[in-house]
Short mmCIF file of C-alpha atoms in Angstrom, two decimals:
data_model
loop_
_atom_site.label_atom_id
_atom_site.label_comp_id
_atom_site.label_asym_id
_atom_site.label_seq_id
_atom_site.Cartn_x
_atom_site.Cartn_y
_atom_site.Cartn_z
CA MET G 1 -39.58 -47.70 -15.93
CA LYS G 2 -37.88 -44.29 -15.82
CA ILE G 3 -38.72 -41.79 -13.09
CA LEU G 4 -41.02 -39.67 -15.09
CA PRO G 5 -43.62 -42.01 -16.04
CA GLN G 6 -43.64 -43.26 -12.14
CA LEU G 7 -44.26 -39.80 -10.94
CA ALA G 8 -47.01 -39.03 -13.44
CA LEU G 9 -48.61 -42.44 -12.67
CA ALA G 10 -48.61 -41.45 -8.91
CA LEU G 11 -49.81 -37.96 -9.55
CA ALA G 12 -52.66 -39.35 -11.70
CA THR G 13 -53.57 -41.90 -9.08
CA ALA G 14 -53.84 -39.22 -6.32
CA ALA G 15 -55.68 -36.73 -8.47
CA SER G 16 -58.33 -39.03 -9.82
CA LEU G 17 -59.03 -40.65 -6.44
CA ALA G 18 -58.96 -37.14 -4.42
CA PRO G 19 -62.46 -36.13 -5.29
CA GLY G 20 -63.78 -38.82 -2.96
CA LEU G 21 -61.41 -38.64 -0.02
CA SER G 22 -63.49 -36.07 1.96
CA MET G 23 -66.74 -37.88 1.48
CA PRO G 24 -68.62 -39.13 4.82
CA LEU G 25 -67.41 -42.39 5.89
CA ALA G 26 -69.56 -45.05 4.37
CA GLU G 27 -71.40 -47.60 6.26
CA THR G 28 -70.94 -49.99 7.90
CA SER G 29 -67.33 -51.41 7.49
CA GLU G 30 -65.41 -48.26 6.67
CA GLY G 31 -67.08 -46.13 9.63
CA ARG G 32 -66.32 -49.21 11.82
CA TYR G 33 -62.64 -49.26 10.83
CA ALA G 34 -62.47 -45.50 11.13
CA SER G 35 -63.84 -45.61 14.72
CA ILE G 36 -61.51 -48.19 15.78
CA ALA G 37 -58.53 -46.35 14.57
CA ALA G 38 -59.91 -43.03 16.03
CA ALA G 39 -60.19 -44.81 19.46
CA MET G 40 -56.54 -46.32 19.04
CA SER G 41 -55.35 -42.93 18.39
CA ASP G 42 -57.10 -41.22 21.37
CA SER G 43 -56.39 -43.85 23.85
CA GLY G 44 -52.86 -44.71 22.85
CA ASP G 45 -53.62 -48.41 23.13
CA TRP G 46 -52.26 -49.87 19.80
CA VAL G 47 -52.66 -53.64 20.83
CA VAL G 48 -56.34 -54.04 21.42
CA PRO G 49 -58.59 -52.59 18.75
CA ARG G 50 -61.84 -51.33 20.19
CA TYR G 51 -65.25 -50.28 18.57
CA ASN G 52 -67.72 -48.53 20.55
CA GLY G 53 -65.45 -48.88 23.76
CA SER G 54 -65.32 -52.68 23.52
CA PRO G 55 -62.84 -55.21 22.01
CA HIS G 56 -63.46 -55.89 18.29
CA LEU G 57 -61.31 -58.64 17.02
CA GLU G 58 -62.49 -59.43 13.56
CA LYS G 59 -59.44 -58.22 11.66
CA PRO G 60 -55.63 -58.03 12.10
CA PRO G 61 -54.36 -54.81 13.29
CA LEU G 62 -52.50 -53.19 10.11
CA THR G 63 -55.33 -51.09 8.63
CA TYR G 64 -56.22 -49.67 12.20
CA TRP G 65 -52.69 -48.91 12.93
CA LEU G 66 -52.12 -46.94 9.45
CA ALA G 67 -55.21 -45.02 9.89
CA ALA G 68 -54.56 -44.44 13.61
CA ALA G 69 -51.17 -42.95 12.64
CA SER G 70 -52.62 -40.69 9.96
CA ILE G 71 -55.34 -39.46 12.41
CA ARG G 72 -52.40 -38.59 14.82
CA LEU G 73 -50.69 -36.65 12.23
CA LEU G 74 -53.55 -34.82 10.53
CA GLY G 75 -56.41 -34.96 12.80
CA LYS G 76 -59.75 -36.72 12.90
CA THR G 77 -60.99 -36.24 9.47
CA GLU G 78 -62.07 -38.51 6.50
CA LEU G 79 -59.14 -37.40 4.50
CA ALA G 80 -56.75 -38.55 7.43
CA VAL G 81 -58.54 -41.76 7.64
CA ARG G 82 -58.41 -42.37 3.79
CA LEU G 83 -54.82 -41.24 3.25
CA PRO G 84 -53.12 -44.66 3.84
CA VAL G 85 -55.71 -46.29 1.24
CA LEU G 86 -54.64 -43.53 -1.20
CA LEU G 87 -50.87 -44.50 -0.80
CA ALA G 88 -51.75 -47.94 -1.05
CA ALA G 89 -53.30 -47.45 -4.21
CA ILE G 90 -50.51 -45.27 -5.71
CA GLY G 91 -48.22 -48.30 -4.61
CA LEU G 92 -50.59 -50.76 -6.34
CA VAL G 93 -50.67 -48.75 -9.57
CA LEU G 94 -46.84 -48.38 -9.65
CA ALA G 95 -46.43 -52.14 -8.91
CA THR G 96 -48.62 -53.05 -11.71
CA ALA G 97 -46.73 -50.87 -13.93
CA TRP G 98 -43.43 -52.42 -12.96
CA LEU G 99 -44.45 -56.04 -13.21
CA GLY G 100 -46.16 -55.47 -16.45
CA ALA G 101 -43.05 -53.84 -17.83
CA ALA G 102 -40.98 -56.74 -16.42
CA LEU G 103 -43.32 -59.31 -18.13
CA PHE G 104 -43.99 -57.94 -21.31
CA GLY G 105 -42.30 -54.34 -21.98
CA ALA G 106 -42.62 -50.78 -20.75
CA ARG G 107 -45.76 -50.20 -22.93
CA THR G 108 -47.68 -53.06 -21.49
CA GLY G 109 -46.90 -51.78 -17.86
CA LEU G 110 -47.81 -48.56 -18.42
CA LEU G 111 -51.17 -49.32 -20.23
CA ALA G 112 -51.98 -51.85 -17.48
CA ALA G 113 -51.45 -49.32 -14.70
CA ALA G 114 -53.89 -46.96 -16.61
CA MET G 115 -56.53 -49.76 -16.92
CA LEU G 116 -56.18 -50.68 -13.27
CA LEU G 117 -56.77 -46.90 -12.51
CA GLY G 118 -59.68 -46.79 -14.79
CA CYS G 119 -61.71 -49.95 -13.87
CA VAL G 120 -64.76 -49.60 -11.86
CA GLN G 121 -64.02 -51.67 -8.70
CA PHE G 122 -60.42 -49.98 -8.38
CA ALA G 123 -62.11 -46.35 -8.74
CA GLY G 124 -64.79 -47.57 -6.02
CA ILE G 125 -62.83 -49.59 -3.43
CA GLU G 126 -59.50 -47.65 -3.44
CA ARG G 127 -60.83 -44.67 -2.01
CA LEU G 128 -62.45 -46.27 0.97
CA LEU G 129 -60.71 -47.50 4.22
CA ALA G 130 -60.71 -51.25 4.28
CA THR G 131 -58.12 -54.19 4.82
CA ASP G 132 -58.44 -55.30 0.86
CA PRO G 133 -56.49 -52.22 -0.47
CA PHE G 134 -53.58 -53.15 1.77
CA LEU G 135 -53.71 -56.87 1.12
CA ALA G 136 -53.72 -56.13 -2.65
CA LEU G 137 -50.41 -54.05 -2.33
CA ALA G 138 -48.81 -56.45 -0.07
CA SER G 139 -49.92 -59.37 -2.65
CA ALA G 140 -48.57 -57.13 -5.67
CA VAL G 141 -45.25 -56.40 -4.00
CA ALA G 142 -44.63 -60.14 -3.13
CA VAL G 143 -45.23 -61.19 -6.67
CA CYS G 144 -43.08 -58.39 -7.94
CA ALA G 145 -40.35 -59.41 -5.68
CA PHE G 146 -40.60 -62.95 -6.62
CA TRP G 147 -40.35 -62.32 -10.39
CA ALA G 148 -37.55 -60.05 -9.81
CA GLY G 149 -35.83 -62.94 -7.73
CA PHE G 150 -36.96 -65.62 -10.29
CA ARG G 151 -35.23 -63.74 -13.16
CA ALA G 152 -32.02 -62.76 -11.05
CA GLU G 153 -30.39 -66.13 -11.87
CA ASP G 154 -26.82 -65.13 -12.17
CA ASP G 155 -27.00 -62.31 -9.52
CA ALA G 156 -27.24 -63.90 -6.04
CA PRO G 157 -27.14 -60.49 -3.95
CA ARG G 158 -30.09 -59.29 -6.03
CA ARG G 159 -31.98 -62.58 -5.61
CA ARG G 160 -31.48 -62.44 -1.99
CA ARG G 161 -32.71 -58.84 -1.90
CA ALA G 162 -35.64 -59.80 -4.01
CA PHE G 163 -36.79 -62.81 -1.81
CA LEU G 164 -36.36 -60.55 1.33
CA VAL G 165 -38.71 -58.11 0.01
CA PHE G 166 -41.06 -61.04 -0.82
CA GLN G 167 -41.08 -62.25 2.72
CA LEU G 168 -41.60 -58.82 3.99
CA ALA G 169 -44.42 -58.52 1.81
CA LEU G 170 -45.99 -61.72 2.95
CA ALA G 171 -45.69 -60.59 6.54
CA ALA G 172 -47.42 -57.36 5.73
CA GLY G 173 -50.21 -59.20 3.98
CA VAL G 174 -50.69 -61.45 7.03
CA LEU G 175 -50.90 -58.43 9.29
CA ALA G 176 -53.47 -56.89 6.78
CA LYS G 177 -55.62 -59.79 6.52
CA GLY G 178 -54.35 -62.96 8.07
CA PRO G 179 -53.61 -66.19 6.23
CA LEU G 180 -54.95 -64.54 2.96
CA GLY G 181 -51.66 -62.55 3.01
CA LEU G 182 -49.87 -65.89 2.24
CA LEU G 183 -52.56 -67.32 -0.11
CA TRP G 184 -52.77 -64.72 -2.84
CA PRO G 185 -48.87 -64.66 -3.72
CA LEU G 186 -48.37 -68.18 -3.49
CA CYS G 187 -51.24 -68.94 -5.82
CA ALA G 188 -49.48 -67.00 -8.55
CA VAL G 189 -45.88 -68.21 -7.86
CA ILE G 190 -46.31 -71.82 -7.56
CA PRO G 191 -48.14 -72.45 -10.81
CA ALA G 192 -45.50 -70.14 -12.49
CA LEU G 193 -42.68 -72.27 -11.27
CA ALA G 194 -44.37 -75.43 -12.08
CA ALA G 195 -44.75 -74.12 -15.57
CA GLU G 196 -41.12 -73.53 -15.88
CA ARG G 197 -40.39 -76.98 -14.23
CA ARG G 198 -38.50 -75.16 -11.31
CA LEU G 199 -40.51 -75.80 -8.25
CA PRO G 200 -37.04 -76.45 -6.32
CA LEU G 201 -36.60 -72.70 -6.48
CA LEU G 202 -39.34 -72.44 -3.62
CA ALA G 203 -36.59 -73.81 -1.25
CA ARG G 204 -34.61 -70.69 -1.98
CA LEU G 205 -37.39 -68.08 -0.71
CA ARG G 206 -35.75 -68.06 2.86
CA TRP G 207 -38.97 -69.56 4.42
CA PRO G 208 -36.98 -69.54 8.07
CA LEU G 209 -36.67 -65.76 7.55
CA GLY G 210 -40.20 -65.49 6.48
CA LEU G 211 -41.56 -67.41 9.34
CA LEU G 212 -39.36 -65.25 11.63
CA LEU G 213 -40.75 -62.05 10.08
CA ILE G 214 -44.28 -63.19 10.55
CA ALA G 215 -43.65 -64.36 14.11
CA GLY G 216 -41.95 -61.15 14.64
CA THR G 217 -44.95 -59.14 13.57
CA ALA G 218 -48.20 -60.84 13.68
CA GLY G 219 -47.21 -63.14 16.40
CA LEU G 220 -45.67 -60.40 18.65
CA TRP G 221 -49.06 -58.61 18.29
CA LEU G 222 -50.98 -61.80 19.11
CA TRP G 223 -48.80 -62.29 22.20
CA ALA G 224 -49.28 -58.68 23.37
CA LEU G 225 -53.15 -58.87 22.64
CA ASP G 226 -53.45 -62.09 24.75
CA ARG G 227 -51.55 -60.46 27.77
CA ALA G 228 -53.87 -57.54 27.58
CA LEU G 229 -57.06 -59.58 26.93
CA PRO G 230 -56.59 -63.37 28.07
CA GLY G 231 -58.23 -65.41 25.50
CA ALA G 232 -57.84 -63.35 22.69
CA ALA G 233 -55.33 -65.31 20.67
CA ARG G 234 -57.18 -68.61 20.97
CA TYR G 235 -60.34 -66.69 19.79
CA LEU G 236 -58.65 -65.21 16.71
CA LEU G 237 -56.79 -68.37 15.79
CA LEU G 238 -59.57 -71.08 16.51
CA ASP G 239 -62.74 -69.74 17.58
CA ARG G 240 -63.17 -66.75 14.97
CA ALA G 241 -62.37 -69.04 11.95
CA THR G 242 -64.98 -71.51 12.67
CA ALA G 243 -67.42 -68.69 13.86
CA ALA G 244 -66.82 -66.84 10.44
CA ALA G 245 -67.66 -69.84 8.66
CA ARG G 246 -70.90 -70.47 10.33
CA GLU G 247 -72.06 -66.84 10.22
CA ALA G 248 -71.07 -66.42 6.65
CA LYS G 249 -74.25 -68.39 5.81
CA GLY G 250 -76.48 -65.60 7.06
CA PHE G 251 -74.61 -62.43 6.12
CA HIS G 252 -71.95 -62.90 3.39
CA ASP G 253 -73.09 -66.18 1.49
CA GLY G 254 -73.58 -66.15 -2.00
CA PRO G 255 -74.08 -68.78 -5.09
CA TRP G 256 -70.90 -70.63 -6.36
CA TRP G 257 -71.11 -68.40 -9.50
CA TYR G 258 -71.07 -65.15 -7.25
CA TYR G 259 -67.71 -63.84 -8.50
CA PRO G 260 -67.68 -63.97 -12.40
CA PRO G 261 -70.23 -61.40 -12.45
CA VAL G 262 -68.30 -59.39 -9.94
CA LEU G 263 -65.10 -59.42 -12.15
CA VAL G 264 -67.15 -58.62 -15.28
CA GLY G 265 -68.71 -55.54 -13.62
CA GLY G 266 -65.80 -54.68 -11.55
CA PHE G 267 -63.02 -54.90 -14.46
CA PHE G 268 -65.29 -52.81 -16.67
CA PRO G 269 -64.72 -51.73 -19.42
CA TRP G 270 -61.36 -53.76 -19.91
CA VAL G 271 -63.08 -57.04 -19.46
CA LEU G 272 -64.13 -56.49 -23.15
CA LEU G 273 -60.60 -57.44 -24.13
CA LEU G 274 -60.92 -60.97 -22.87
CA PRO G 275 -61.07 -62.37 -26.48
CA GLU G 276 -58.06 -60.68 -27.49
CA VAL G 277 -56.39 -62.05 -24.43
CA VAL G 278 -57.37 -65.55 -25.70
CA ARG G 279 -56.39 -65.01 -28.95
CA ARG G 280 -52.99 -63.89 -27.98
CA TRP G 281 -52.46 -66.61 -25.56
CA LYS G 282 -53.05 -69.05 -28.23
CA ALA G 283 -50.25 -67.38 -30.49
CA ALA G 284 -47.80 -66.58 -27.54
CA PRO G 285 -44.30 -67.74 -28.00
CA PRO G 286 -42.70 -70.44 -25.41
CA GLN G 287 -40.52 -67.76 -23.68
CA GLU G 288 -43.78 -66.06 -22.50
CA ARG G 289 -45.07 -69.21 -20.82
CA ALA G 290 -44.05 -68.32 -17.05
CA SER G 291 -45.21 -64.88 -17.33
CA ARG G 292 -48.78 -65.97 -18.71
CA TRP G 293 -49.03 -68.57 -16.15
CA LEU G 294 -48.08 -66.32 -13.30
CA LEU G 295 -50.82 -64.07 -14.26
CA ALA G 296 -53.42 -66.73 -15.00
CA ALA G 297 -52.79 -68.63 -11.82
CA TRP G 298 -53.22 -65.22 -9.79
CA VAL G 299 -56.62 -64.83 -11.12
CA VAL G 300 -57.87 -68.29 -11.54
CA VAL G 301 -56.81 -70.30 -8.42
CA PRO G 302 -58.06 -67.68 -6.01
CA LEU G 303 -61.37 -67.44 -8.04
CA VAL G 304 -61.86 -70.91 -7.54
CA LEU G 305 -61.02 -71.01 -3.88
CA PHE G 306 -63.08 -67.97 -3.20
CA SER G 307 -66.00 -69.41 -5.19
CA LEU G 308 -66.01 -72.66 -2.80
CA SER G 309 -65.82 -70.36 0.18
CA PRO G 310 -69.07 -69.87 2.17
CA SER G 311 -68.12 -66.14 2.69
CA LYS G 312 -68.45 -63.75 -0.19
CA LEU G 313 -68.11 -60.10 -0.64
CA VAL G 314 -67.07 -58.03 -3.68
CA PRO G 315 -63.82 -56.55 -2.15
CA TYR G 316 -62.37 -59.92 -1.81
CA VAL G 317 -61.13 -60.12 -5.22
CA LEU G 318 -59.34 -56.95 -5.26
CA PRO G 319 -55.97 -58.34 -5.18
CA MET G 320 -56.60 -60.07 -8.45
CA PHE G 321 -56.97 -56.88 -10.40
CA PRO G 322 -53.38 -56.12 -11.17
CA ALA G 323 -53.06 -59.36 -12.88
CA LEU G 324 -56.24 -58.83 -14.96
CA ALA G 325 -55.02 -55.36 -16.10
CA ILE G 326 -51.61 -56.80 -17.10
CA LEU G 327 -53.57 -59.49 -19.19
CA ALA G 328 -55.86 -57.06 -20.68
CA ALA G 329 -52.73 -54.66 -21.45
CA TRP G 330 -50.89 -57.32 -23.03
CA GLY G 331 -54.14 -58.58 -25.04
CA ALA G 332 -54.49 -55.03 -26.44
CA GLY G 333 -51.04 -56.09 -28.47
CA GLU G 334 -48.88 -53.85 -30.56
CA GLU G 335 -50.04 -50.94 -32.62
CA GLY G 336 -52.22 -51.95 -35.51
CA SER G 337 -53.48 -55.15 -33.92
CA GLY G 338 -57.21 -56.06 -33.52
CA GLY G 339 -56.60 -55.60 -29.80
CA ARG G 340 -55.68 -51.93 -30.08
CA ARG G 341 -58.88 -51.07 -31.97
CA VAL G 342 -60.81 -52.70 -29.22
CA ALA G 343 -58.95 -50.74 -26.65
CA VAL G 344 -59.74 -47.46 -28.38
CA SER G 345 -63.34 -48.43 -28.67
CA ILE G 346 -63.46 -49.22 -25.04
CA ALA G 347 -61.77 -45.91 -24.38
CA VAL G 348 -64.40 -43.82 -26.21
CA LEU G 349 -67.42 -45.90 -24.42
CA THR G 350 -65.73 -45.23 -21.19
CA ALA G 351 -65.32 -41.65 -21.81
CA LEU G 352 -69.05 -41.38 -22.52
CA ILE G 353 -69.94 -43.07 -19.35
CA GLY G 354 -67.68 -40.60 -17.44
CA VAL G 355 -69.35 -37.57 -18.93
CA ALA G 356 -72.78 -39.15 -18.24
CA ALA G 357 -71.77 -39.71 -14.56
CA LEU G 358 -70.83 -36.01 -14.47
CA VAL G 359 -73.92 -34.59 -16.17
CA CYS G 360 -76.33 -36.68 -14.15
CA SER G 361 -74.78 -35.84 -10.72
CA GLU G 362 -74.60 -32.06 -11.35
CA LYS G 363 -77.09 -31.09 -8.90
CA ASP G 364 -75.67 -33.29 -6.13
CA LEU G 365 -72.20 -32.40 -7.05
CA VAL G 366 -72.90 -28.82 -6.50
CA LYS G 367 -74.42 -29.64 -3.28
CA ALA G 368 -71.89 -31.85 -2.10
CA HIS G 369 -68.58 -29.84 -3.19
CA LEU G 370 -69.29 -26.48 -4.32
CA SER G 371 -71.14 -25.55 -1.40
CA ASP G 372 -68.13 -26.70 0.69
CA ALA G 373 -65.47 -24.13 0.62
CA ALA G 374 -62.81 -26.52 1.64
CA ARG G 375 -63.50 -29.20 -0.77
CA ALA G 376 -64.11 -27.28 -4.06
CA PRO G 377 -60.66 -25.70 -4.38
CA VAL G 378 -59.20 -29.37 -4.21
CA ALA G 379 -61.55 -31.36 -6.15
CA ILE G 380 -61.61 -29.34 -9.38
CA PRO G 381 -57.99 -29.17 -9.94
CA ALA G 382 -57.63 -32.56 -8.94
CA PHE G 383 -59.90 -33.74 -11.67
CA LEU G 384 -57.97 -31.56 -14.15
CA ALA G 385 -54.50 -32.78 -13.00
CA ALA G 386 -55.31 -36.33 -13.45
CA ALA G 387 -55.95 -35.74 -17.07
CA VAL G 388 -52.74 -33.96 -17.40
CA ALA G 389 -50.66 -36.44 -15.41
CA LEU G 390 -51.92 -39.54 -17.33
CA GLY G 391 -51.49 -37.88 -20.45
CA ALA G 392 -47.97 -36.89 -19.82
CA ALA G 393 -47.17 -40.58 -18.72
CA VAL G 394 -48.65 -41.87 -21.95
CA ILE G 395 -46.93 -39.41 -24.17
CA ALA G 396 -43.64 -40.06 -22.42
CA ARG G 397 -43.74 -43.75 -22.87
CA SER G 398 -45.88 -44.58 -25.91
CA ALA G 399 -45.46 -41.33 -28.00
CA GLY G 400 -49.29 -40.51 -27.56
CA ARG G 401 -50.65 -43.91 -28.72
CA HIS G 402 -52.74 -44.34 -25.50
CA VAL G 403 -53.78 -40.93 -24.98
CA ALA G 404 -57.63 -41.78 -25.50
CA THR G 405 -57.26 -44.65 -23.04
CA ALA G 406 -55.79 -42.48 -20.50
CA ALA G 407 -58.09 -39.54 -20.94
CA SER G 408 -61.14 -41.67 -21.01
CA VAL G 409 -60.14 -43.70 -17.41
CA VAL G 410 -59.52 -40.23 -15.96
CA VAL G 411 -63.07 -39.06 -16.87
CA LEU G 412 -64.52 -42.25 -15.72
CA THR G 413 -62.83 -42.60 -12.20
CA ALA G 414 -63.25 -38.70 -11.57
CA GLY G 415 -67.02 -38.76 -12.86
CA LEU G 416 -67.94 -41.68 -10.62
CA ALA G 417 -66.12 -40.03 -7.48
CA TRP G 418 -68.08 -36.90 -8.11
CA GLY G 419 -71.36 -38.68 -8.89
CA ALA G 420 -71.05 -40.88 -5.80
CA ALA G 421 -70.07 -37.94 -3.38
CA GLY G 422 -73.46 -36.21 -4.30
CA VAL G 423 -75.44 -38.88 -2.63
CA ALA G 424 -73.15 -40.29 0.03
CA ASP G 425 -74.52 -38.09 2.75
CA ASP G 426 -77.88 -39.44 3.13
CA GLN G 427 -77.50 -42.88 1.13
CA PHE G 428 -74.48 -44.38 2.63
CA ALA G 429 -73.46 -42.71 5.60
CA SER G 430 -74.47 -41.43 9.18
CA LYS G 431 -72.39 -38.14 9.36
CA ARG G 432 -75.55 -35.97 9.37
CA ILE G 433 -77.27 -38.07 11.91
CA ALA G 434 -73.92 -38.31 13.99
CA GLU G 435 -73.77 -34.50 14.05
CA ARG G 436 -77.02 -33.82 15.18
CA LEU G 437 -76.63 -36.50 17.69
CA ALA G 438 -73.73 -34.71 19.07
CA ARG G 439 -75.53 -31.30 19.44
CA GLU G 440 -78.64 -32.98 21.02
CA ALA G 441 -76.74 -35.12 23.46
CA ARG G 442 -76.28 -34.03 27.25
CA PRO G 443 -74.19 -35.52 29.83
CA GLY G 444 -75.70 -38.66 31.26
CA ASP G 445 -77.70 -39.43 28.08
CA ARG G 446 -78.03 -43.06 27.02
CA ILE G 447 -77.16 -43.60 23.38
CA VAL G 448 -79.07 -46.46 21.52
CA PHE G 449 -78.57 -47.99 18.11
CA TYR G 450 -81.72 -49.94 17.40
CA LYS G 451 -81.57 -52.72 14.89
CA CYS G 452 -78.67 -50.95 13.06
CA ASP G 453 -74.94 -50.26 13.39
CA PRO G 454 -74.27 -46.60 12.35
CA SER G 455 -70.62 -47.23 12.67
CA GLY G 456 -69.51 -43.65 11.99
CA VAL G 457 -71.37 -42.20 15.00
CA PRO G 458 -68.49 -43.22 17.38
CA PHE G 459 -65.98 -41.69 14.98
CA TYR G 460 -67.76 -38.36 14.51
CA THR G 461 -69.06 -37.94 18.14
CA GLY G 462 -66.89 -40.01 20.34
CA LEU G 463 -70.09 -41.41 21.84
CA ARG G 464 -70.71 -45.16 22.53
CA GLY G 465 -74.11 -46.64 21.99
CA ILE G 466 -76.00 -49.85 23.11
CA HIS G 467 -76.86 -52.17 20.15
CA ILE G 468 -80.35 -53.60 20.38
CA GLU G 469 -81.42 -56.33 18.09
CA TYR G 470 -78.54 -56.03 15.72
CA VAL G 471 -77.46 -59.79 15.31
CA LYS G 472 -74.55 -59.03 13.22
CA LEU G 473 -72.56 -57.67 16.14
CA LYS G 474 -71.85 -59.88 19.04
CA ALA G 475 -69.37 -59.99 21.85
CA PRO G 476 -66.68 -62.68 21.42
CA ALA G 477 -67.43 -65.05 24.51
CA GLY G 478 -65.61 -64.03 27.63
CA LEU G 479 -63.69 -61.18 26.11
CA ALA G 480 -65.86 -58.09 27.08
CA ASP G 481 -63.74 -56.45 29.67
CA ASN G 482 -66.31 -56.54 32.51
CA GLU G 483 -70.13 -56.59 32.97
CA GLU G 484 -70.41 -52.79 32.00
CA GLU G 485 -68.41 -53.43 28.81
CA ALA G 486 -70.89 -56.25 27.89
CA ARG G 487 -73.95 -53.85 28.33
CA TYR G 488 -72.62 -52.30 24.97
CA TRP G 489 -72.76 -55.45 22.88
CA ASN G 490 -76.06 -56.54 21.12
CA ARG G 491 -78.88 -57.02 23.11
CA GLU G 492 -81.46 -59.46 21.24
CA ASP G 493 -84.47 -58.97 23.47
CA PRO G 494 -86.96 -56.84 21.72
CA GLU G 495 -88.35 -55.41 24.82
CA GLU G 496 -84.91 -53.86 25.64
CA LEU G 497 -85.68 -50.61 23.95
CA ARG G 498 -89.03 -50.41 25.75
CA ALA G 499 -87.34 -51.05 29.17
CA LEU G 500 -84.48 -48.52 28.31
CA LEU G 501 -87.08 -45.80 27.51
CA ALA G 502 -88.72 -46.32 30.81
CA GLU G 503 -85.63 -45.66 32.58
CA ARG G 504 -83.59 -42.73 33.32
CA PRO G 505 -81.55 -41.01 32.04
CA ARG G 506 -82.86 -39.70 28.63
CA VAL G 507 -82.35 -42.07 25.57
CA LEU G 508 -81.13 -40.80 22.24
CA GLY G 509 -81.48 -43.58 19.62
CA VAL G 510 -80.61 -44.04 16.11
CA ALA G 511 -82.66 -46.59 13.71
CA LYS G 512 -83.24 -46.96 10.14
CA VAL G 513 -86.27 -45.18 8.77
CA ARG G 514 -88.45 -48.56 8.31
CA ASP G 515 -87.51 -49.80 11.87
CA TYR G 516 -88.28 -46.65 13.25
CA GLU G 517 -91.73 -46.43 11.73
CA ARG G 518 -92.45 -50.08 12.75
CA ALA G 519 -91.48 -49.18 16.24
CA VAL G 520 -93.94 -46.19 16.16
CA ARG G 521 -96.98 -48.32 14.71
CA GLU G 522 -96.35 -51.24 17.57
CA GLY G 523 -96.69 -48.45 20.12
CA VAL G 524 -93.06 -47.83 21.17
CA PRO G 525 -93.03 -44.32 23.01
CA VAL G 526 -90.62 -42.48 20.88
CA ARG G 527 -90.57 -39.38 18.90
CA GLU G 528 -88.46 -38.15 15.96
CA VAL G 529 -85.70 -35.60 16.42
CA ALA G 530 -84.02 -35.61 13.01
CA ARG G 531 -84.05 -37.62 9.83
CA THR G 532 -82.14 -38.49 6.64
CA ALA G 533 -83.00 -40.32 3.77
CA ARG G 534 -82.27 -43.63 5.69
CA GLN G 535 -81.96 -42.93 9.29
CA VAL G 536 -83.85 -41.57 12.21
CA LEU G 537 -82.60 -40.02 15.24
CA PHE G 538 -85.20 -40.43 17.87
CA THR G 539 -85.73 -39.96 21.81
CA GLY G 540 -88.21 -41.14 24.13
CA ILE G 541 -91.65 -39.63 24.80
CA GLU G 542 -91.85 -37.98 28.23
CA PRO G 543 -95.15 -38.76 30.23
CA ALA G 544 -96.68 -35.47 29.73
CA GLU G 545 -96.27 -35.99 25.72
CA ALA G 546 -97.73 -39.48 25.87
CA GLY G 547 -100.78 -38.22 27.51
CA GLY G 548 -101.49 -35.99 24.63
CA ARG G 549 -100.32 -38.22 21.92
#
């Protein structure tokens, strides 16, 4: 692809995702990742991830490192936390455009990038701090590098460079999400080679160098982690894997058919092009066999494996969306085909959905953005710039043939972003409660998280809290630094709250509304300090108050 379409796609991605970058941190995963990154930035300890003051060894460190570096540069804000995710989203869109162009031509690549940018799951996940956007980018770069090396049969230096990038991307994927960084690219690469009867090419992928890169990144971090926290490497490599499979049954489990509906909803509206993909697959020439198998395997093999896994979450399948977008763009076909008519119809439908999202969120939009002088000047031009950028990219490569599609995806993504921002404060975030907690807290107060994990509180306040009856958060056995550290992990005894309230110093607690109201009905001596739609900030009742209650 030429430089102008690439720049236009990058600008379009940044502009269409920009309205959501300053939303309050979502609970619970994003708030936890951000709190860990902020603690890493504040302490200067880049080896041991810490949440709420204690070691947190659930994920590899790449996500924390990137967010912590951004906080160091820009300060402790939601924008700083999400900037690495935005850059990953831009990279993923550009990688999709490059691979689509390499497989089926420049028009297909550009349309695939626009479809990826405009599908529901990309618009929702690629503006939140998580591990999956970085895994998706690493997997896409690995597949792109493999394809470049696969096609460079007569250019040995180019093939070596491509396979070096392939190995670097695998190492980055492992740092982002462990062994899944290897699984996703290999699920696409091996079937493509098998379709071409060229499996021996696997031996040329420079596996010794790849293992050295992985050992020099993830392995070095594990070594440093185990020195700082003896037993941590064993926990991550052995104990955590078995514990995750056991715990998934209670928290992240789902039926075997969990993911097909996720893909239908997440890849809306372009999933409606599936019949066109099937029709064109049947009529495809033999020279496209490797391309088609690369993309199909990228989707089908992980889909089967994840469906068999006991742990299931919506973001887990994000890395397959570049393949879905390229297949959908390929299925749309050339000008005049039935696929093009379907694409235009979908574009109109998408535009209507985006407009409806804007209209329905008008009141919350004004409250969430226009009342905040720091956000409004950014959000409104961002929406307009996205339309201009995508339109310019499409015109530059396709003589205006995809303008309707490009404009519609921008309306959809920006509309959803604005609509979500309007309700995020109360429904999905703890920022308001955290700000009130910071104002109320006095030196020596004891902070309690009762039956919940308001994970943004440590980020916004710098305070740590004692979890009571929150069974999803448990200390890795033997890895708490000392007895004082262990106090801040979950306490499962229901009477712990009463015991803490009876002690000194004062208790300030956060609970979900229903749990707080149940505690009041059960006679727990607490009173409300502040409330949002889903959370309550409470404190204990002083003896004088209790007498008059």
